[in-house]
PDB file of C-alpha atoms in Angstrom:
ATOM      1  CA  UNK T  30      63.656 -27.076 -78.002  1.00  0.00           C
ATOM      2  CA  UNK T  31      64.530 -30.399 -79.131  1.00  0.00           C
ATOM      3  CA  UNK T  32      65.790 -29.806 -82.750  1.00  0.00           C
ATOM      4  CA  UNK T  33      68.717 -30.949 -84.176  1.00  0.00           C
ATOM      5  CA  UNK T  34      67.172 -30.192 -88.057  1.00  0.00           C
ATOM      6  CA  UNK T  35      69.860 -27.315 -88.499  1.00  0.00           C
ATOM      7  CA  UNK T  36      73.210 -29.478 -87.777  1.00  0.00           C
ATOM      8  CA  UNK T  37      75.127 -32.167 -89.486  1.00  0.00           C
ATOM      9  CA  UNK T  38      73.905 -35.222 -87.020  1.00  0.00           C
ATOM     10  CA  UNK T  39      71.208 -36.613 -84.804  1.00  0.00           C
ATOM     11  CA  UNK T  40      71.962 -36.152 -81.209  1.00  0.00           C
ATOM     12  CA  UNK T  41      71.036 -32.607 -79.798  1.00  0.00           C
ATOM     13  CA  UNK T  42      67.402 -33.256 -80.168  1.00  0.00           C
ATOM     14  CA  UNK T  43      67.705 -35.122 -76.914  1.00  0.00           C
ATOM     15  CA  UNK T  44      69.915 -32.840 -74.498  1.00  0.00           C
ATOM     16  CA  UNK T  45      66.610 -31.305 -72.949  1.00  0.00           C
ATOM     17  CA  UNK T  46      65.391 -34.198 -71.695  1.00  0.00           C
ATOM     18  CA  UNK T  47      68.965 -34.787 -70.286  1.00  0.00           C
ATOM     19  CA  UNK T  48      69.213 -32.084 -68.737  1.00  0.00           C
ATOM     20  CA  UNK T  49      65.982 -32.623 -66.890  1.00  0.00           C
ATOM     21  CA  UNK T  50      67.040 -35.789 -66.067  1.00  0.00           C
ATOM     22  CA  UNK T  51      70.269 -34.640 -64.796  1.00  0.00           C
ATOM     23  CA  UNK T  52      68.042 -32.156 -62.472  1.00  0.00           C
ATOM     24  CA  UNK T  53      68.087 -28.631 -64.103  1.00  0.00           C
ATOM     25  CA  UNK T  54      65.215 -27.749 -62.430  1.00  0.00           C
ATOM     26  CA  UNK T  55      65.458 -29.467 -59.139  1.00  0.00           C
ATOM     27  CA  UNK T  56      68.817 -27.616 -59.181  1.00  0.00           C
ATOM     28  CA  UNK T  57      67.858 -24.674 -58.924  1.00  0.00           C
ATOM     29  CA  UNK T  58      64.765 -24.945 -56.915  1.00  0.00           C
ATOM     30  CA  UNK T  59      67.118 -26.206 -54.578  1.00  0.00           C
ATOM     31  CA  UNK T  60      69.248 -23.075 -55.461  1.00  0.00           C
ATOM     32  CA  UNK T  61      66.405 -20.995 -54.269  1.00  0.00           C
ATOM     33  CA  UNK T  62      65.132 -20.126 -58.117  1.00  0.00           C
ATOM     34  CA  UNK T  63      61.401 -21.087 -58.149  1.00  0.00           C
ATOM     35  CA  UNK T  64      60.789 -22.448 -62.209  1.00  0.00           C
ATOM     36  CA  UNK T  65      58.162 -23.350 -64.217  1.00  0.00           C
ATOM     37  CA  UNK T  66      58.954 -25.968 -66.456  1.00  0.00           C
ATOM     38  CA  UNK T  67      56.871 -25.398 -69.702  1.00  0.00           C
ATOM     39  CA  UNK T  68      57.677 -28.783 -71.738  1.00  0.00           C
ATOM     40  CA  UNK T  69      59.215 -29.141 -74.875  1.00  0.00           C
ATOM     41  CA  UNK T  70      58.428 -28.495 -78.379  1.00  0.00           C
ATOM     42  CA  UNK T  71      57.754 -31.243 -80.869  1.00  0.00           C
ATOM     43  CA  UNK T  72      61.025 -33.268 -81.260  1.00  0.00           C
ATOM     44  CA  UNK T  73      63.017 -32.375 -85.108  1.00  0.00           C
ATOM     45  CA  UNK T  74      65.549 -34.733 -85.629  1.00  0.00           C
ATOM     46  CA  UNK T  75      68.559 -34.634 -87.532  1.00  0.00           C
ATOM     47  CA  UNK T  76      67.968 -36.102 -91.817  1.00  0.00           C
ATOM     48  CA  UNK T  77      70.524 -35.500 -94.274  1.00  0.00           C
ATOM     49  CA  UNK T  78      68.335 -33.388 -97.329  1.00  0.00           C
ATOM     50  CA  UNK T  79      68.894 -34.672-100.754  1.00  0.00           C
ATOM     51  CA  UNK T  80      66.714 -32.077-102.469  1.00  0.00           C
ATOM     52  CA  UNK T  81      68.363 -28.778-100.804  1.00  0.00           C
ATOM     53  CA  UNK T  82      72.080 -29.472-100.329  1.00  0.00           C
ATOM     54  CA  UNK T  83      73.203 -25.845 -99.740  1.00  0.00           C
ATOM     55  CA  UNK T  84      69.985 -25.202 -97.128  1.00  0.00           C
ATOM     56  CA  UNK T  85      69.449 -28.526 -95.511  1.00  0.00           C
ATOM     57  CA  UNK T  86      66.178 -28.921 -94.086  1.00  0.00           C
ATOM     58  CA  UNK T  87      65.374 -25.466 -94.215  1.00  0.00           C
ATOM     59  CA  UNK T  88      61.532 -26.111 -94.547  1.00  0.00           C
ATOM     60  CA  UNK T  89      61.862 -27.941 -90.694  1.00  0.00           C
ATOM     61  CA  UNK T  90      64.435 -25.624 -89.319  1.00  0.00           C
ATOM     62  CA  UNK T  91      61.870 -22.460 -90.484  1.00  0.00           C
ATOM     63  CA  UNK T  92      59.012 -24.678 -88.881  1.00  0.00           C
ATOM     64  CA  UNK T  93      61.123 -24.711 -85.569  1.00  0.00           C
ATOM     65  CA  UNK T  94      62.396 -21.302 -85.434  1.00  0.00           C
ATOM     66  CA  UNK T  95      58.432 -19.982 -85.858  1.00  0.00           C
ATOM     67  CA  UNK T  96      57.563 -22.566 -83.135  1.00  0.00           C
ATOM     68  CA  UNK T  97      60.341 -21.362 -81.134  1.00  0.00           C
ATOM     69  CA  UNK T  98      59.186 -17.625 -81.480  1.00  0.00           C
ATOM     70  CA  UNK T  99      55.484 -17.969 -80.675  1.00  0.00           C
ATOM     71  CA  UNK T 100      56.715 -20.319 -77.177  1.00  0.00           C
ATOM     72  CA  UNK T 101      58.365 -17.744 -76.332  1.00  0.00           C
ATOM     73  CA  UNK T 102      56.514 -14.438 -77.278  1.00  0.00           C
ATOM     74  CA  UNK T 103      53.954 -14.608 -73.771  1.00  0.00           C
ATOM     75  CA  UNK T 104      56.995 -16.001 -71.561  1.00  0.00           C
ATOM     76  CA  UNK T 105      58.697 -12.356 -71.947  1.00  0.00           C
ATOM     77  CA  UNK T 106      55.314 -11.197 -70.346  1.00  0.00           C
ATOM     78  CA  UNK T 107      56.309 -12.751 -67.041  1.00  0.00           C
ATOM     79  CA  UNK T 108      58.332 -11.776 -64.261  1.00  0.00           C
ATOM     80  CA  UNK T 109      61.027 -14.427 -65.024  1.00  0.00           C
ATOM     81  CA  UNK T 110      64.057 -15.463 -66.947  1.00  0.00           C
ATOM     82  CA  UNK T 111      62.957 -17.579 -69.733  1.00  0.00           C
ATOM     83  CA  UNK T 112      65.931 -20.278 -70.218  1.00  0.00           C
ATOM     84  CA  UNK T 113      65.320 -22.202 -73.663  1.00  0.00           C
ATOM     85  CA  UNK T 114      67.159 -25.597 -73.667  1.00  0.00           C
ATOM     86  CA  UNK T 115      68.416 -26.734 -77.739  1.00  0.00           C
ATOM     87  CA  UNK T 116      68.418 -28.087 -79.622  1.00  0.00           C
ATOM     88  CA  UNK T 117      70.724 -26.738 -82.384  1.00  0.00           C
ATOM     89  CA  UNK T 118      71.951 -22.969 -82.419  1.00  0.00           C
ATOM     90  CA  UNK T 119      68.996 -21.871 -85.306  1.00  0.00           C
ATOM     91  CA  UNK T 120      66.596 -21.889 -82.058  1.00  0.00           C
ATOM     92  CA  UNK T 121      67.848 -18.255 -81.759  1.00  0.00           C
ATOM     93  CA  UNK T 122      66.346 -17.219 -84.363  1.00  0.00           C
ATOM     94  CA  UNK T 123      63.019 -17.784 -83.243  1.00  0.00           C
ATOM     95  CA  UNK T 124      64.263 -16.513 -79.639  1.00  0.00           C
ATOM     96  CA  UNK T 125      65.630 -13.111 -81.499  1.00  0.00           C
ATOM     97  CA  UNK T 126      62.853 -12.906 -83.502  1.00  0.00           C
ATOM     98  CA  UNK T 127      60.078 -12.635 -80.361  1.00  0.00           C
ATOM     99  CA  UNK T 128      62.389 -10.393 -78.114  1.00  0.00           C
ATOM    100  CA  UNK T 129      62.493  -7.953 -81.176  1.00  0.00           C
ATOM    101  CA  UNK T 130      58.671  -8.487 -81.359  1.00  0.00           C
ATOM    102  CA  UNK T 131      58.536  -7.244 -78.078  1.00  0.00           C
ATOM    103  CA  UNK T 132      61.556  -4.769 -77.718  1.00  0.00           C
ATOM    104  CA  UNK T 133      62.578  -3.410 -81.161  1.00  0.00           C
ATOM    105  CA  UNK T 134      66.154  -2.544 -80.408  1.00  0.00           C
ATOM    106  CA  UNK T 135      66.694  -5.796 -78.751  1.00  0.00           C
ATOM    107  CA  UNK T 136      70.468  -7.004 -78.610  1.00  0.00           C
ATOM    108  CA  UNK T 137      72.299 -10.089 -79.118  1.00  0.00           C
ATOM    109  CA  UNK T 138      75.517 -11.396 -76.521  1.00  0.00           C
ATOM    110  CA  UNK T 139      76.725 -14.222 -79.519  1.00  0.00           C
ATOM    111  CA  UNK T 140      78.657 -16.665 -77.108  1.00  0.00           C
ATOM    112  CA  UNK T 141      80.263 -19.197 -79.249  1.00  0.00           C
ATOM    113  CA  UNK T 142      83.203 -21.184 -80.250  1.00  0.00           C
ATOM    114  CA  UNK T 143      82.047 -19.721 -84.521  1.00  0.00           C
ATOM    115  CA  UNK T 144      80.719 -16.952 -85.956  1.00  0.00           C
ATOM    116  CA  UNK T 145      78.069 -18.564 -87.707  1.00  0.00           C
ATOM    117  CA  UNK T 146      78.762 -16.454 -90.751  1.00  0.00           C
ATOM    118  CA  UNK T 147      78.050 -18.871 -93.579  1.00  0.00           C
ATOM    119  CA  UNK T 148      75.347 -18.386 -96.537  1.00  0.00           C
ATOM    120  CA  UNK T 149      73.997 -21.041 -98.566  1.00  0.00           C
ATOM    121  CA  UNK T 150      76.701 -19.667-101.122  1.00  0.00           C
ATOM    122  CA  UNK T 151      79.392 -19.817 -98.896  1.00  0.00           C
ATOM    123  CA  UNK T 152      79.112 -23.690 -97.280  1.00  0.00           C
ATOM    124  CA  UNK T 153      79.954 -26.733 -98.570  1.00  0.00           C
ATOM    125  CA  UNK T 154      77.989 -28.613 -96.254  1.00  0.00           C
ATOM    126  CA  UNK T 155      74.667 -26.475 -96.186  1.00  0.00           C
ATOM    127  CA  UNK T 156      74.171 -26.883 -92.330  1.00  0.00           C
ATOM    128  CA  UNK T 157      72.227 -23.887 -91.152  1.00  0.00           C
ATOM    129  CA  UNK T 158      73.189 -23.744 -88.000  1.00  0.00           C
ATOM    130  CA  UNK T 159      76.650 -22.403 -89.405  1.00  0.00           C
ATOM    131  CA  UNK T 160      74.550 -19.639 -90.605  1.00  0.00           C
ATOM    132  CA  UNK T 161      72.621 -18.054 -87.699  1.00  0.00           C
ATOM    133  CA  UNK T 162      74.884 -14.655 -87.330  1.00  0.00           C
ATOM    134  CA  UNK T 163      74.643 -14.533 -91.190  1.00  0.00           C
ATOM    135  CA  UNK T 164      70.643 -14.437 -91.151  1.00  0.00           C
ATOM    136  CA  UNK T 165      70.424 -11.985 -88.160  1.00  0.00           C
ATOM    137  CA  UNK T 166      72.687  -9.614 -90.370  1.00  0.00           C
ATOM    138  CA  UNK T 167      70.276  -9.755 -93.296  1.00  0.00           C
ATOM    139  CA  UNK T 168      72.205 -12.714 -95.334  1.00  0.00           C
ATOM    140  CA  UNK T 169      71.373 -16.194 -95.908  1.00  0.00           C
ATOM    141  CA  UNK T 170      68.323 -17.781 -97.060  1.00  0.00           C
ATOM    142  CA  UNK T 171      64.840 -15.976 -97.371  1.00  0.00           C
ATOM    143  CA  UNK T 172      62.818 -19.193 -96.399  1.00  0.00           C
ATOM    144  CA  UNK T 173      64.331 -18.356 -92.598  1.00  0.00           C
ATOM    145  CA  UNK T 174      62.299 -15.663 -91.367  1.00  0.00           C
ATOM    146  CA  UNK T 175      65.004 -13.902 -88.831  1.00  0.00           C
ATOM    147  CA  UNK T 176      64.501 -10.836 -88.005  1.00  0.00           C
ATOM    148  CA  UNK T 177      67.824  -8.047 -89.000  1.00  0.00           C
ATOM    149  CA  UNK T 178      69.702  -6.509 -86.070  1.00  0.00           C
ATOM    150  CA  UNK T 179      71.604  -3.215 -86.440  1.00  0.00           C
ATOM    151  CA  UNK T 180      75.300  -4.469 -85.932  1.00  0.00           C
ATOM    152  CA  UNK T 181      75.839  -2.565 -82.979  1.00  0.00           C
ATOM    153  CA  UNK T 182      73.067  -4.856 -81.153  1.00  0.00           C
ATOM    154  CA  UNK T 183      75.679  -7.656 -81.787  1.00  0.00           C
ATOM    155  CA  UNK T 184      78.199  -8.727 -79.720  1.00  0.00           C
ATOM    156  CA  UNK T 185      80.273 -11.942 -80.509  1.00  0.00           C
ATOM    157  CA  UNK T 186      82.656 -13.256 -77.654  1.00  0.00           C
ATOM    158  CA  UNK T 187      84.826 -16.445 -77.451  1.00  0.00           C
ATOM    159  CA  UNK T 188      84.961 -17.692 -81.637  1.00  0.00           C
ATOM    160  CA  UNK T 189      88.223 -18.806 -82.410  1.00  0.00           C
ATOM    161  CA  UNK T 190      89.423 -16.718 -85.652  1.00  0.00           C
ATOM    162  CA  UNK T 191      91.655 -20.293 -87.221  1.00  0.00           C
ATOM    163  CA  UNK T 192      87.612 -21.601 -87.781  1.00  0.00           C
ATOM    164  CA  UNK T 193      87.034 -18.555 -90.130  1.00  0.00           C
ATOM    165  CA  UNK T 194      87.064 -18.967 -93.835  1.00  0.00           C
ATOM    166  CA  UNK T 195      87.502 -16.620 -96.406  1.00  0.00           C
ATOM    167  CA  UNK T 196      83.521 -15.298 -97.174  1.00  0.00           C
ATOM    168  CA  UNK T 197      83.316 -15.302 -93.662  1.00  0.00           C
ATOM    169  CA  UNK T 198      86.050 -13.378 -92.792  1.00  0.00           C
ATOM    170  CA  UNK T 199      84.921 -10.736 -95.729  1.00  0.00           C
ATOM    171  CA  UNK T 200      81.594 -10.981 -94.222  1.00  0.00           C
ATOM    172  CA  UNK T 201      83.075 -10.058 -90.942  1.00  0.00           C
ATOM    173  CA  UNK T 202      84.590  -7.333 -91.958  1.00  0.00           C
ATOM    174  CA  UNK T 203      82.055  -5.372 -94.226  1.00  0.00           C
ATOM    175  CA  UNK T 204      79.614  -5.471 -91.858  1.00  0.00           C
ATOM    176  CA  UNK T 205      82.042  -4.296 -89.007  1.00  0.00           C
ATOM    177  CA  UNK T 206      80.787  -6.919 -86.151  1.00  0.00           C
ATOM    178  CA  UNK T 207      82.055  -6.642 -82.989  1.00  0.00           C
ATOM    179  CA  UNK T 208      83.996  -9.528 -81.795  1.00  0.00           C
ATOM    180  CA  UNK T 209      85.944 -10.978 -78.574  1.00  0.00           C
ATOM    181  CA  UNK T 210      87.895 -13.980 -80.060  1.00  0.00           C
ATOM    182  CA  UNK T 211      88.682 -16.571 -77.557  1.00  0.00           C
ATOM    183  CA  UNK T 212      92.629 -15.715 -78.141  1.00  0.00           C
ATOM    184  CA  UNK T 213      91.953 -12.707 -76.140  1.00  0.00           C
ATOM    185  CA  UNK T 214      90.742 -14.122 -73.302  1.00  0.00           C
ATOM    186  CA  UNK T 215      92.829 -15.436 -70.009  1.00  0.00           C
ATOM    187  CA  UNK T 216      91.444 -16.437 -66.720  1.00  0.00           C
ATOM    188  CA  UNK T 217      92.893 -13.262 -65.556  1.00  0.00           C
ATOM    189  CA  UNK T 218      90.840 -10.525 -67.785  1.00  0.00           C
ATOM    190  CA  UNK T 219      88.022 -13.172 -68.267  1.00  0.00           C
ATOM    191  CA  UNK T 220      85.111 -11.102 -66.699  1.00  0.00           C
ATOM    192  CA  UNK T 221      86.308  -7.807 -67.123  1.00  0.00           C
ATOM    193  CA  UNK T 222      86.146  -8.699 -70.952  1.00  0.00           C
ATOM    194  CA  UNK T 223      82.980 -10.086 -71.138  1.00  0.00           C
ATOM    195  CA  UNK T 224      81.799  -6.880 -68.831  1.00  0.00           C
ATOM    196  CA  UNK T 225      83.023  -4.933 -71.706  1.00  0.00           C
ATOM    197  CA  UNK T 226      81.014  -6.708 -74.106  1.00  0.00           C
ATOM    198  CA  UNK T 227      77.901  -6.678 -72.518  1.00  0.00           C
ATOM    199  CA  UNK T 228      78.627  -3.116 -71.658  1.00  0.00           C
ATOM    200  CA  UNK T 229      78.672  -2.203 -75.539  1.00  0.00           C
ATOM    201  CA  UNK T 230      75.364  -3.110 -76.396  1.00  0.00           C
ATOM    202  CA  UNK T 231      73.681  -0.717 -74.190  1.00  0.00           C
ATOM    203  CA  UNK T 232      70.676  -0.902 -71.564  1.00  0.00           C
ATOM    204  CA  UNK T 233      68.230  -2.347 -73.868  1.00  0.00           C
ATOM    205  CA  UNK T 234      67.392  -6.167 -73.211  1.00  0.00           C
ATOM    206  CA  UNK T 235      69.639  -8.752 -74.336  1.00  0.00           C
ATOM    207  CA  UNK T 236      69.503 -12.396 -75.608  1.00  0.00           C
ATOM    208  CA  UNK T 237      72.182 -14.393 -74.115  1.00  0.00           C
ATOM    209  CA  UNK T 238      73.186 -17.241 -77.040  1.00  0.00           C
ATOM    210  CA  UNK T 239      75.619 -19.917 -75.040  1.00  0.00           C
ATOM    211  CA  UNK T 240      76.800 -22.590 -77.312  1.00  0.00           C
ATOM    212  CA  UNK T 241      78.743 -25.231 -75.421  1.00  0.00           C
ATOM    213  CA  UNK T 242      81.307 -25.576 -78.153  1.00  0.00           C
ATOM    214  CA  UNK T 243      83.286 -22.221 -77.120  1.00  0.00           C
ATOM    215  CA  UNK T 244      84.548 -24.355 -74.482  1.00  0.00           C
ATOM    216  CA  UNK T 245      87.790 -26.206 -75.730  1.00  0.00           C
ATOM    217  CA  UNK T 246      86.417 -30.128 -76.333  1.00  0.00           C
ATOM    218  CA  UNK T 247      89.552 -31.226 -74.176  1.00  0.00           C
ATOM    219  CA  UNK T 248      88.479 -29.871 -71.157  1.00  0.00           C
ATOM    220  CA  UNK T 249      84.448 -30.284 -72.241  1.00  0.00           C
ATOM    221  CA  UNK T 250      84.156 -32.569 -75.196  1.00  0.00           C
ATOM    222  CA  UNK T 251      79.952 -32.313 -75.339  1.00  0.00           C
ATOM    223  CA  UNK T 252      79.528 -29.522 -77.918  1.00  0.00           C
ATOM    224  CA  UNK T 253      77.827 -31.076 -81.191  1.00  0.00           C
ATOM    225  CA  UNK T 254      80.800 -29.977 -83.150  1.00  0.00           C
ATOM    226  CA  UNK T 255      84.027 -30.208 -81.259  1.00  0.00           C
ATOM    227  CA  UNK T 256      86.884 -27.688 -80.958  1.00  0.00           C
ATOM    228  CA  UNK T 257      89.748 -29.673 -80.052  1.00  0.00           C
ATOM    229  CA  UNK T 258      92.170 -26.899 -78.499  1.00  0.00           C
ATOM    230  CA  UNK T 259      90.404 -23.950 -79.843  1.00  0.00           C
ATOM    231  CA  UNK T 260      88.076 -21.972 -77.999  1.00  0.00           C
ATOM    232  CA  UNK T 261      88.179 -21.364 -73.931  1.00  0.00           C
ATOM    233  CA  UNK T 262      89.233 -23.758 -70.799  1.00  0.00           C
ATOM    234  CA  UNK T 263      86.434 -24.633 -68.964  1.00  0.00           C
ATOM    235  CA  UNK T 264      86.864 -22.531 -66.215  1.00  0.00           C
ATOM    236  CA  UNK T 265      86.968 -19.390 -67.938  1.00  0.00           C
ATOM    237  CA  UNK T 266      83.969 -19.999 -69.948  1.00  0.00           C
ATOM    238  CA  UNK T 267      82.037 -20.676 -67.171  1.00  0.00           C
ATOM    239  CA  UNK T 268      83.475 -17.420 -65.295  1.00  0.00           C
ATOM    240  CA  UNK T 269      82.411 -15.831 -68.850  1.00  0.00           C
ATOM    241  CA  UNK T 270      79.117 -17.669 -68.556  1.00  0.00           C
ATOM    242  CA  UNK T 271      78.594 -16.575 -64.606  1.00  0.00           C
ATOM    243  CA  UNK T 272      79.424 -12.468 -65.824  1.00  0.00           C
ATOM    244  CA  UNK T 273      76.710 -12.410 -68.784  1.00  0.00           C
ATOM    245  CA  UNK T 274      73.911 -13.805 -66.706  1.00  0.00           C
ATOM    246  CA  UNK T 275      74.346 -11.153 -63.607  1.00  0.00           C
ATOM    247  CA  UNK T 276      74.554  -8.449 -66.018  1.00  0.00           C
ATOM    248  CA  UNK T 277      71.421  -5.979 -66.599  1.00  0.00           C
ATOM    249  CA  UNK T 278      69.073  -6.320 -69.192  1.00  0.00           C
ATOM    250  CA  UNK T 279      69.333 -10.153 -69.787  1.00  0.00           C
ATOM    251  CA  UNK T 280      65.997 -11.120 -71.225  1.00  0.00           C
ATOM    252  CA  UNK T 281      66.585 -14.546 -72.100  1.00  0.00           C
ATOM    253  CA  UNK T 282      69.306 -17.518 -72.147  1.00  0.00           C
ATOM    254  CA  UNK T 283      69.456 -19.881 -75.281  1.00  0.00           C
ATOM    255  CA  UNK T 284      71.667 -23.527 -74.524  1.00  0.00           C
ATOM    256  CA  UNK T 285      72.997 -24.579 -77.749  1.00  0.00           C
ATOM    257  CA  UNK T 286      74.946 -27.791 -79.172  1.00  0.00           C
ATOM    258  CA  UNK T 287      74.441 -30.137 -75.943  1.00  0.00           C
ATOM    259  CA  UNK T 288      74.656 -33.492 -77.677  1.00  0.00           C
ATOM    260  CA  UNK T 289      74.254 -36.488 -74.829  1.00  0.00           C
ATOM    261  CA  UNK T 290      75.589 -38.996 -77.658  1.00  0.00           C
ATOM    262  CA  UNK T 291      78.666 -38.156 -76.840  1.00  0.00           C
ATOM    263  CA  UNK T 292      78.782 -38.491 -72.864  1.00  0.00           C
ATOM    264  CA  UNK T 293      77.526 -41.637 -71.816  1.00  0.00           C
ATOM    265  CA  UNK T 294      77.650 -41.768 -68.643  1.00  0.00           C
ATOM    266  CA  UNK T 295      76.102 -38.091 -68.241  1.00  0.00           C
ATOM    267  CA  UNK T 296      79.484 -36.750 -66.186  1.00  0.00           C
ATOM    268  CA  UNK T 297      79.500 -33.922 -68.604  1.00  0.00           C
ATOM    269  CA  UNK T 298      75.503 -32.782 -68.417  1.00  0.00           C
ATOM    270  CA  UNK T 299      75.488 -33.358 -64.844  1.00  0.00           C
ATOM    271  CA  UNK T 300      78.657 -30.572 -64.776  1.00  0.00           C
ATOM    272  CA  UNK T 301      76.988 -28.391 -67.244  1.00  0.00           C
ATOM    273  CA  UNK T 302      73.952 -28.519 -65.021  1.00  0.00           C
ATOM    274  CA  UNK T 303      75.881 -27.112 -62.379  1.00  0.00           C
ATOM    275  CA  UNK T 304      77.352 -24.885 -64.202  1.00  0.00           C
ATOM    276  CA  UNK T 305      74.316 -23.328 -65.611  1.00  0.00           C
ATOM    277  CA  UNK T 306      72.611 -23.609 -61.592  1.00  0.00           C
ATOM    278  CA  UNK T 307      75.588 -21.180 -60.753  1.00  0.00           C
ATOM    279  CA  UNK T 308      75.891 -19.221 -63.507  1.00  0.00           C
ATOM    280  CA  UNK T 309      71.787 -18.092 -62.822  1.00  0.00           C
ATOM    281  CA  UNK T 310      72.219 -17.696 -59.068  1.00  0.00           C
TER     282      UNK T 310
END
């Protein structure tokens, strides 16, 4: 899913292709995971929109998110994982909005370094992809066809609470959304928390949203938008990671905010690559 419409940059667009170059699927056909690669979608890039300042590029990020959706609709027909490669985090609303096609009370395991609570009214900088929690809650902009989950088919894990503002916070609190912020979280309690999590939403099938950037840049500086010591080490993410993608009922795995601009050499996509190899064996 090679968009990077929804975000503030160019860059994400191209982490599929890195990741196939850096072996995803060899990976884990070497892993013992037999995958069918089905392409990408039409590249979106990044372009800053004059015209809509509050909803930037919403007309290409709804084009996207309806591409996304009808990919992805016969692919939960199969007798496999469907792993979606972004691409920036508005991808899941296309990937929500076939699951709940499919399975009406579909939930949603949020894992991010933000809530994603914004609405047009509420930014400054108009960058949908701030605004994906917001839409599936039945805020935001009416140009984004997302389908609205029930809170208690959301479960957010790993945001760090100093990134919240105000309408946000508000936002978080009248609708009563379930959250596991990233300063609850130690190496030692790492998977029993995100058992808990996953736990809450039921036996009903569940999106898994990872977005790179709840790991703490320091330790993993390739998220899109950085979170210099915020969010989780390394480690424990990937522990985090490793317990949501053994757990039953996971119907599909979005990768969010990969952005190979800023890891040159590929180190970092070659370790995500291996993280994501063990985290699906």
């Amino acid at each position: 899913m090679p968009s990077s419409a929804g975000t503030h940059g160019p860059g994400q667009e191209k982490a599929p292709a890195a990741l196939r170059a850096a072996g995803l699927v060899d990976r884990l056909e070497a892993a013992g995971i037999p995958v069918t690669d089905h392409g990408d979608l039409p590249v979106e890039p990044f372009r800053a929109d004059r015209e809509r300042r509050n909803r930037q590029n919403v007309d290409r990020v709804a084009a996207v998110v309806r591409s996304v959706s009808v990919a992805l609709r016969p692919l939960l027909d199969a007798p496999a994982l469907p792993v979606l490669i972004g691409g920036d985090c508005t991808i899941t609303l296309g990937a929500m909005a076939a699951l709940v096609d499919k399975w009406p009370d579909a939930g949603l395991l949020y894992f991010d370094g933000d809530l994603d609570l914004s609405t047009p009214d509420s930014t400054v900088s108009g960058v949908l992809d701030t605004m994906v929690l917001a839409h599936l809650l039945g805020e935001g902009t009416p140009e984004l066809e997302a389908p609205v989950l029930a809170v208690d088919r959301i479960e957010a894990f790993g945001h760090d609470p100093r990134e919240l503002g105000p309408a946000s916070r508000e936002r978080l609190a009248r609708h009563g959304l379930r959250t596991t912020a990233c300063t609850e979280v130690t190496e030692a309690n790492a998977r029993e928390l995100a058992a808990r999590a996953w736990t809450r939403l039921g036996s009903g099938q569940v999106l898994l949203h990872f977005d790179v950037d709840v790991v703490d840049s320091v330790d993993f500086p390739l998220a899109n938008f950085p979170h210099f010591n915020e969010c989780l080490p390394e480690r424990v993410a990937m522990d985090c990671l490793a317990e949501f993608c053994s757990s039953p009922g996971l119907a599909a795995l979005v990768v969010t905010e990969v952005n190979p601009d800023r890891d040159p050499d590929g180190v970092l996509v070659d370790r995500l690559v291996g993280h994501l190899v063990n985290a699906l064996t």
